[in-house]
PDB file of C-alpha atoms in Angstrom:
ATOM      1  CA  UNK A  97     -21.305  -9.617  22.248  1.00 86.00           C
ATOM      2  CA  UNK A  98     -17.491 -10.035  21.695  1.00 92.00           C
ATOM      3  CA  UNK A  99     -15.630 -12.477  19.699  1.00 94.00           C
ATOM      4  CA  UNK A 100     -13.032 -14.551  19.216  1.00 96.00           C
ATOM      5  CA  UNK A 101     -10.324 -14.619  16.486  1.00 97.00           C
ATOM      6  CA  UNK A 102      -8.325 -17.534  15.579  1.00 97.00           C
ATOM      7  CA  UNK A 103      -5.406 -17.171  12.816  1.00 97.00           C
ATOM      8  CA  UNK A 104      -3.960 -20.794  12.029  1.00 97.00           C
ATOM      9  CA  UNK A 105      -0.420 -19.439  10.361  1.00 97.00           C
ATOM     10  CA  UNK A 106       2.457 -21.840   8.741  1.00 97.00           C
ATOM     11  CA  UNK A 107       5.369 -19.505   7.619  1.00 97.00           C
ATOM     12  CA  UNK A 108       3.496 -16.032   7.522  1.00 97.00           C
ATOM     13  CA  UNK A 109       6.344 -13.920   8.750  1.00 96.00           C
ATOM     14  CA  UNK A 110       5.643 -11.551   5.392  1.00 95.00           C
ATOM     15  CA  UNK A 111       1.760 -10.850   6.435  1.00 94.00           C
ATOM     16  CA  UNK A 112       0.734 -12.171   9.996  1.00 97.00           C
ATOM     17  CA  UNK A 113       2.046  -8.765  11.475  1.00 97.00           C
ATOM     18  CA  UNK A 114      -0.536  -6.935   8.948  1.00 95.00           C
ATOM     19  CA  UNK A 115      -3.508  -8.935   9.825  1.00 95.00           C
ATOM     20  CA  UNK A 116      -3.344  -8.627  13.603  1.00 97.00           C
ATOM     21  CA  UNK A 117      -2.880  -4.983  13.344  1.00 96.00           C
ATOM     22  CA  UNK A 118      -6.462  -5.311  11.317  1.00 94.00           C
ATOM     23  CA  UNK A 119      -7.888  -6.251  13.870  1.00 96.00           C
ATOM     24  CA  UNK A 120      -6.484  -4.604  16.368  1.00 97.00           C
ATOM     25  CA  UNK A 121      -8.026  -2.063  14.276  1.00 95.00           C
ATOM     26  CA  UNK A 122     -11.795  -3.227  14.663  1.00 95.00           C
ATOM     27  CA  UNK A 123     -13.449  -1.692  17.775  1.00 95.00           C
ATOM     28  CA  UNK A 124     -11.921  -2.986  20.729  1.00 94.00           C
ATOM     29  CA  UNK A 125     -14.674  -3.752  22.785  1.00 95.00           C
ATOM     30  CA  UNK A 126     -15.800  -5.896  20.345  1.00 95.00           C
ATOM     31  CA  UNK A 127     -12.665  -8.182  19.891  1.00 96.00           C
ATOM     32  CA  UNK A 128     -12.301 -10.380  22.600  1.00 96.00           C
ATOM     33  CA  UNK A 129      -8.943 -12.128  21.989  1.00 97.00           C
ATOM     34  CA  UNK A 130      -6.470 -12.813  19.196  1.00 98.00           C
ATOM     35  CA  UNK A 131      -5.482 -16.478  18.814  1.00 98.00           C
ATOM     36  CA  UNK A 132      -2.479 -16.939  16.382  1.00 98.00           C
ATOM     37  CA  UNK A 133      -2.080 -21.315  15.789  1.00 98.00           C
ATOM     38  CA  UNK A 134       1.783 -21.714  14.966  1.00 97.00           C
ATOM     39  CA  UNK A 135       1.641 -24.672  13.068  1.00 97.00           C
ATOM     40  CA  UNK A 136       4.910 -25.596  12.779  1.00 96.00           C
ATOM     41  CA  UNK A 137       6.655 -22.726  11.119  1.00 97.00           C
ATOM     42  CA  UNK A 138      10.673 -22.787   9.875  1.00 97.00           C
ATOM     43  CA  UNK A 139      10.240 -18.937   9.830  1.00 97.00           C
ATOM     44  CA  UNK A 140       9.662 -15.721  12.286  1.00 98.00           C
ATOM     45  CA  UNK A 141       5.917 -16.308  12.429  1.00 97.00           C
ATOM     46  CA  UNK A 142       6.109 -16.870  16.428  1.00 97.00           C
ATOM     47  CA  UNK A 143       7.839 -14.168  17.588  1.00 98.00           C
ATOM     48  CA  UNK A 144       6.202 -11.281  15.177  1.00 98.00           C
ATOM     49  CA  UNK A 145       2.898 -12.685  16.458  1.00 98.00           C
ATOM     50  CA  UNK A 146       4.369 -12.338  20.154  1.00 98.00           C
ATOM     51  CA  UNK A 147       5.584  -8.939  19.722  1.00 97.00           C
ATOM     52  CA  UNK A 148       1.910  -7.745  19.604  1.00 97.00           C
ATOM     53  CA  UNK A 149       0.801  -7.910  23.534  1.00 94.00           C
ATOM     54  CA  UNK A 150      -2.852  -8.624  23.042  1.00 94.00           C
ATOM     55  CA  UNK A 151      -2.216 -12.045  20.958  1.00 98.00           C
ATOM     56  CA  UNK A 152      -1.855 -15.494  22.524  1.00 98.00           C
ATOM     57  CA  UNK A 153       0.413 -17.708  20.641  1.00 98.00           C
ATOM     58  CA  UNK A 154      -0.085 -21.652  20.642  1.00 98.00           C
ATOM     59  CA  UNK A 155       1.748 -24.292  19.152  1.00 97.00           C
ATOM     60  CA  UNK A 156       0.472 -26.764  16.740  1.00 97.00           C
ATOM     61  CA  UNK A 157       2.695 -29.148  15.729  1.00 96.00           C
ATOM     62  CA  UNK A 158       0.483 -31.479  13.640  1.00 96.00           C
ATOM     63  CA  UNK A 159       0.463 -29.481   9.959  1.00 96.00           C
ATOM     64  CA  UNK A 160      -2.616 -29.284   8.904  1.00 95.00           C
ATOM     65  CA  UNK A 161      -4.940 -25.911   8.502  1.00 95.00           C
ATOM     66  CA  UNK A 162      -7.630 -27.545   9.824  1.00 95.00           C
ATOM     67  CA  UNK A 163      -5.342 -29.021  12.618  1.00 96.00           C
ATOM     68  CA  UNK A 164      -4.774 -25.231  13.562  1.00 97.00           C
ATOM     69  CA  UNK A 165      -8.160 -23.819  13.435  1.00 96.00           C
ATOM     70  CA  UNK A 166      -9.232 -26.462  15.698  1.00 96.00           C
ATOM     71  CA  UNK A 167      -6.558 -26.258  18.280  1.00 97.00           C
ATOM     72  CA  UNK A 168      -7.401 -22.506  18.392  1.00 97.00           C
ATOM     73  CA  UNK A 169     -10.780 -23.056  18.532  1.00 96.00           C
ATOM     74  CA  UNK A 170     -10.593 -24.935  21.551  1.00 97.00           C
ATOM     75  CA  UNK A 171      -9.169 -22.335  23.338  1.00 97.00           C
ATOM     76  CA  UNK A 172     -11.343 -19.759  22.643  1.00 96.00           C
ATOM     77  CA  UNK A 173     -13.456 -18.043  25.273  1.00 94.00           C
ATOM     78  CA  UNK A 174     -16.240 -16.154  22.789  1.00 92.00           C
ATOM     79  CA  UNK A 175     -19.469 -17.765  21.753  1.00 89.00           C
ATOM     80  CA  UNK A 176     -18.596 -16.175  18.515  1.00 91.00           C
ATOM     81  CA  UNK A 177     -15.363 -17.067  16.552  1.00 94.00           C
ATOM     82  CA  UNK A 178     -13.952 -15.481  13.309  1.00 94.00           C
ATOM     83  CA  UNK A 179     -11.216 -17.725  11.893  1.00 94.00           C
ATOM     84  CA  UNK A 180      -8.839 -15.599   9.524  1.00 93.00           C
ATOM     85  CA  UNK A 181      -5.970 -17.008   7.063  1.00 93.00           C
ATOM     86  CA  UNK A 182      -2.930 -15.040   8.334  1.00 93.00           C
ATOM     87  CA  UNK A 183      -3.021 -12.877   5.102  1.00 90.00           C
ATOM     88  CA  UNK A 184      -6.030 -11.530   5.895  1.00 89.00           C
ATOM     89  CA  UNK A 185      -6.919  -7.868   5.807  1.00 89.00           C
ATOM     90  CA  UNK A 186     -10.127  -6.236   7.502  1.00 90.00           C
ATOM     91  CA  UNK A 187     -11.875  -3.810   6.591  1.00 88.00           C
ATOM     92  CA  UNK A 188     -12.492  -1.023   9.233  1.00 87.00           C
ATOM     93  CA  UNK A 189     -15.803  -1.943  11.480  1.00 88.00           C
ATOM     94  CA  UNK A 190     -16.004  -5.670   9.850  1.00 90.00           C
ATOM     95  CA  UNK A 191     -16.357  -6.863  13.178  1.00 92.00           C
ATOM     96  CA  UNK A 192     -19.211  -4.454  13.857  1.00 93.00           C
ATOM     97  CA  UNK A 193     -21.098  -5.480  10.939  1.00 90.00           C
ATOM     98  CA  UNK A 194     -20.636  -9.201  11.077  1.00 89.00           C
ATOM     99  CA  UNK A 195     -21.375  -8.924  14.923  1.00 90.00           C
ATOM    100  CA  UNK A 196     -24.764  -6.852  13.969  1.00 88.00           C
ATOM    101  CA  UNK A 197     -25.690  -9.877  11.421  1.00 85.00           C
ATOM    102  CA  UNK A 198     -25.342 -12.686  14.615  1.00 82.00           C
ATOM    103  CA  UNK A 199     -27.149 -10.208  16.770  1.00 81.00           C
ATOM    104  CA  UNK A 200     -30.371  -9.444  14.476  1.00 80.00           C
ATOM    105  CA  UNK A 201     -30.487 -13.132  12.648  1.00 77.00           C
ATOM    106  CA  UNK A 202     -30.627 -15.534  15.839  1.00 73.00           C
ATOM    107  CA  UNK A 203     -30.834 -18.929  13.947  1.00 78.00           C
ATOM    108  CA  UNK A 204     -27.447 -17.147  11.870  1.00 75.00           C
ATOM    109  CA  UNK A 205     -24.485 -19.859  12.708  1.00 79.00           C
ATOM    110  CA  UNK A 206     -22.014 -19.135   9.985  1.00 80.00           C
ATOM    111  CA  UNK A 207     -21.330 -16.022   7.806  1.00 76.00           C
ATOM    112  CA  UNK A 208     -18.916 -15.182   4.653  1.00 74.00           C
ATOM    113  CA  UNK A 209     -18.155 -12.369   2.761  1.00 68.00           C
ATOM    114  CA  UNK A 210     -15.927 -10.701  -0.584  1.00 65.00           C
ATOM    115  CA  UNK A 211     -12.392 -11.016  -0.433  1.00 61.00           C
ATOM    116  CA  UNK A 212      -9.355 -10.175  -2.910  1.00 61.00           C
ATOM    117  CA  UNK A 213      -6.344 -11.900  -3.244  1.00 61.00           C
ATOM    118  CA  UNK A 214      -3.329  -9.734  -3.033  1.00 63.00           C
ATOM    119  CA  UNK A 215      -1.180 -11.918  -5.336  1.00 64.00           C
ATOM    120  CA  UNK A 216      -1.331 -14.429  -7.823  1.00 58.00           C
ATOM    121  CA  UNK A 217      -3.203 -13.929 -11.584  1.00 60.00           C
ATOM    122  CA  UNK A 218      -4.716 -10.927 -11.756  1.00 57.00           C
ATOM    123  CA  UNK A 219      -8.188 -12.429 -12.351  1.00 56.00           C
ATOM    124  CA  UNK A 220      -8.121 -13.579  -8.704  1.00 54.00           C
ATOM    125  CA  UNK A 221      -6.654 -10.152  -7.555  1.00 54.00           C
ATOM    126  CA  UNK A 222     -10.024  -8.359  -8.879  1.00 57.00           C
ATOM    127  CA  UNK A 223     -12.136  -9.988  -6.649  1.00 53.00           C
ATOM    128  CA  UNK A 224     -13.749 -13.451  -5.726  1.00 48.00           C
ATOM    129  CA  UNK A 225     -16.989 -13.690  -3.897  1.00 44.00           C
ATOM    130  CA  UNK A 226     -17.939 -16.998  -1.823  1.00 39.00           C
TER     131      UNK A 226
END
């Protein structure tokens, strides 16, 4: 079981480059392509994202997050799909553990985990579970 990630990104030149090397980071035989959604940016978001061979870039135009995810959803080739803001951070083996969860809970169709915000007040910087 591979999967799919999809990163819908609007002006993320400061942290795009960080998340794909996350998951470039997860165990490659797991990951079965990188899908970064340009939605319109005014910035270097495009060609950081294309300096990283294993991503395919597509162009939104429509702004919208959920305009992007879709777009880059539809282009997907995995059965699974793991859509990621573009300042998102994996842990090591995340894919391995989510994959495990699909794999041993068949009727599983969506899962969500911890995550920190790196700016902003500090009460959202210690941690917010959803």
């Amino acid at each position: 079981m591979k999967a799919s990630f999809v990163i819908p990104a609007r002006n993320e030149e400061n942290y795009i480059s960080e998340t794909i090397q996350s998951i470039l980071r997860q165990p490659r035989e797991l990951v079965e392509e990188i899908i970064v959604v340009d939605n319109n940016s005014a910035d270097r978001t495009t060609q950081i994202a294309q300096k990283f061979p294993s991503v395919i870039v597509i162009f939104e135009p429509i702004v919208g997050t959920n305009r992007a995810r879709q777009t880059g959803f539809e282009k997907t080739k995995s059965e699974i799909v793991a859509f990621l803001d573009a300042d998102v951070i994996l842990p090591d083996h995340w894919l391995k553990r989510a994959l495990e969860i699909f794999d041993k809970r068949k009727k599983v169709v969506a899962i969500a985990g911890p995550y920190w915000y790196k700016e902003g007040p500090i009460l959202l910087q210690i941690g917010t579970v959803i």
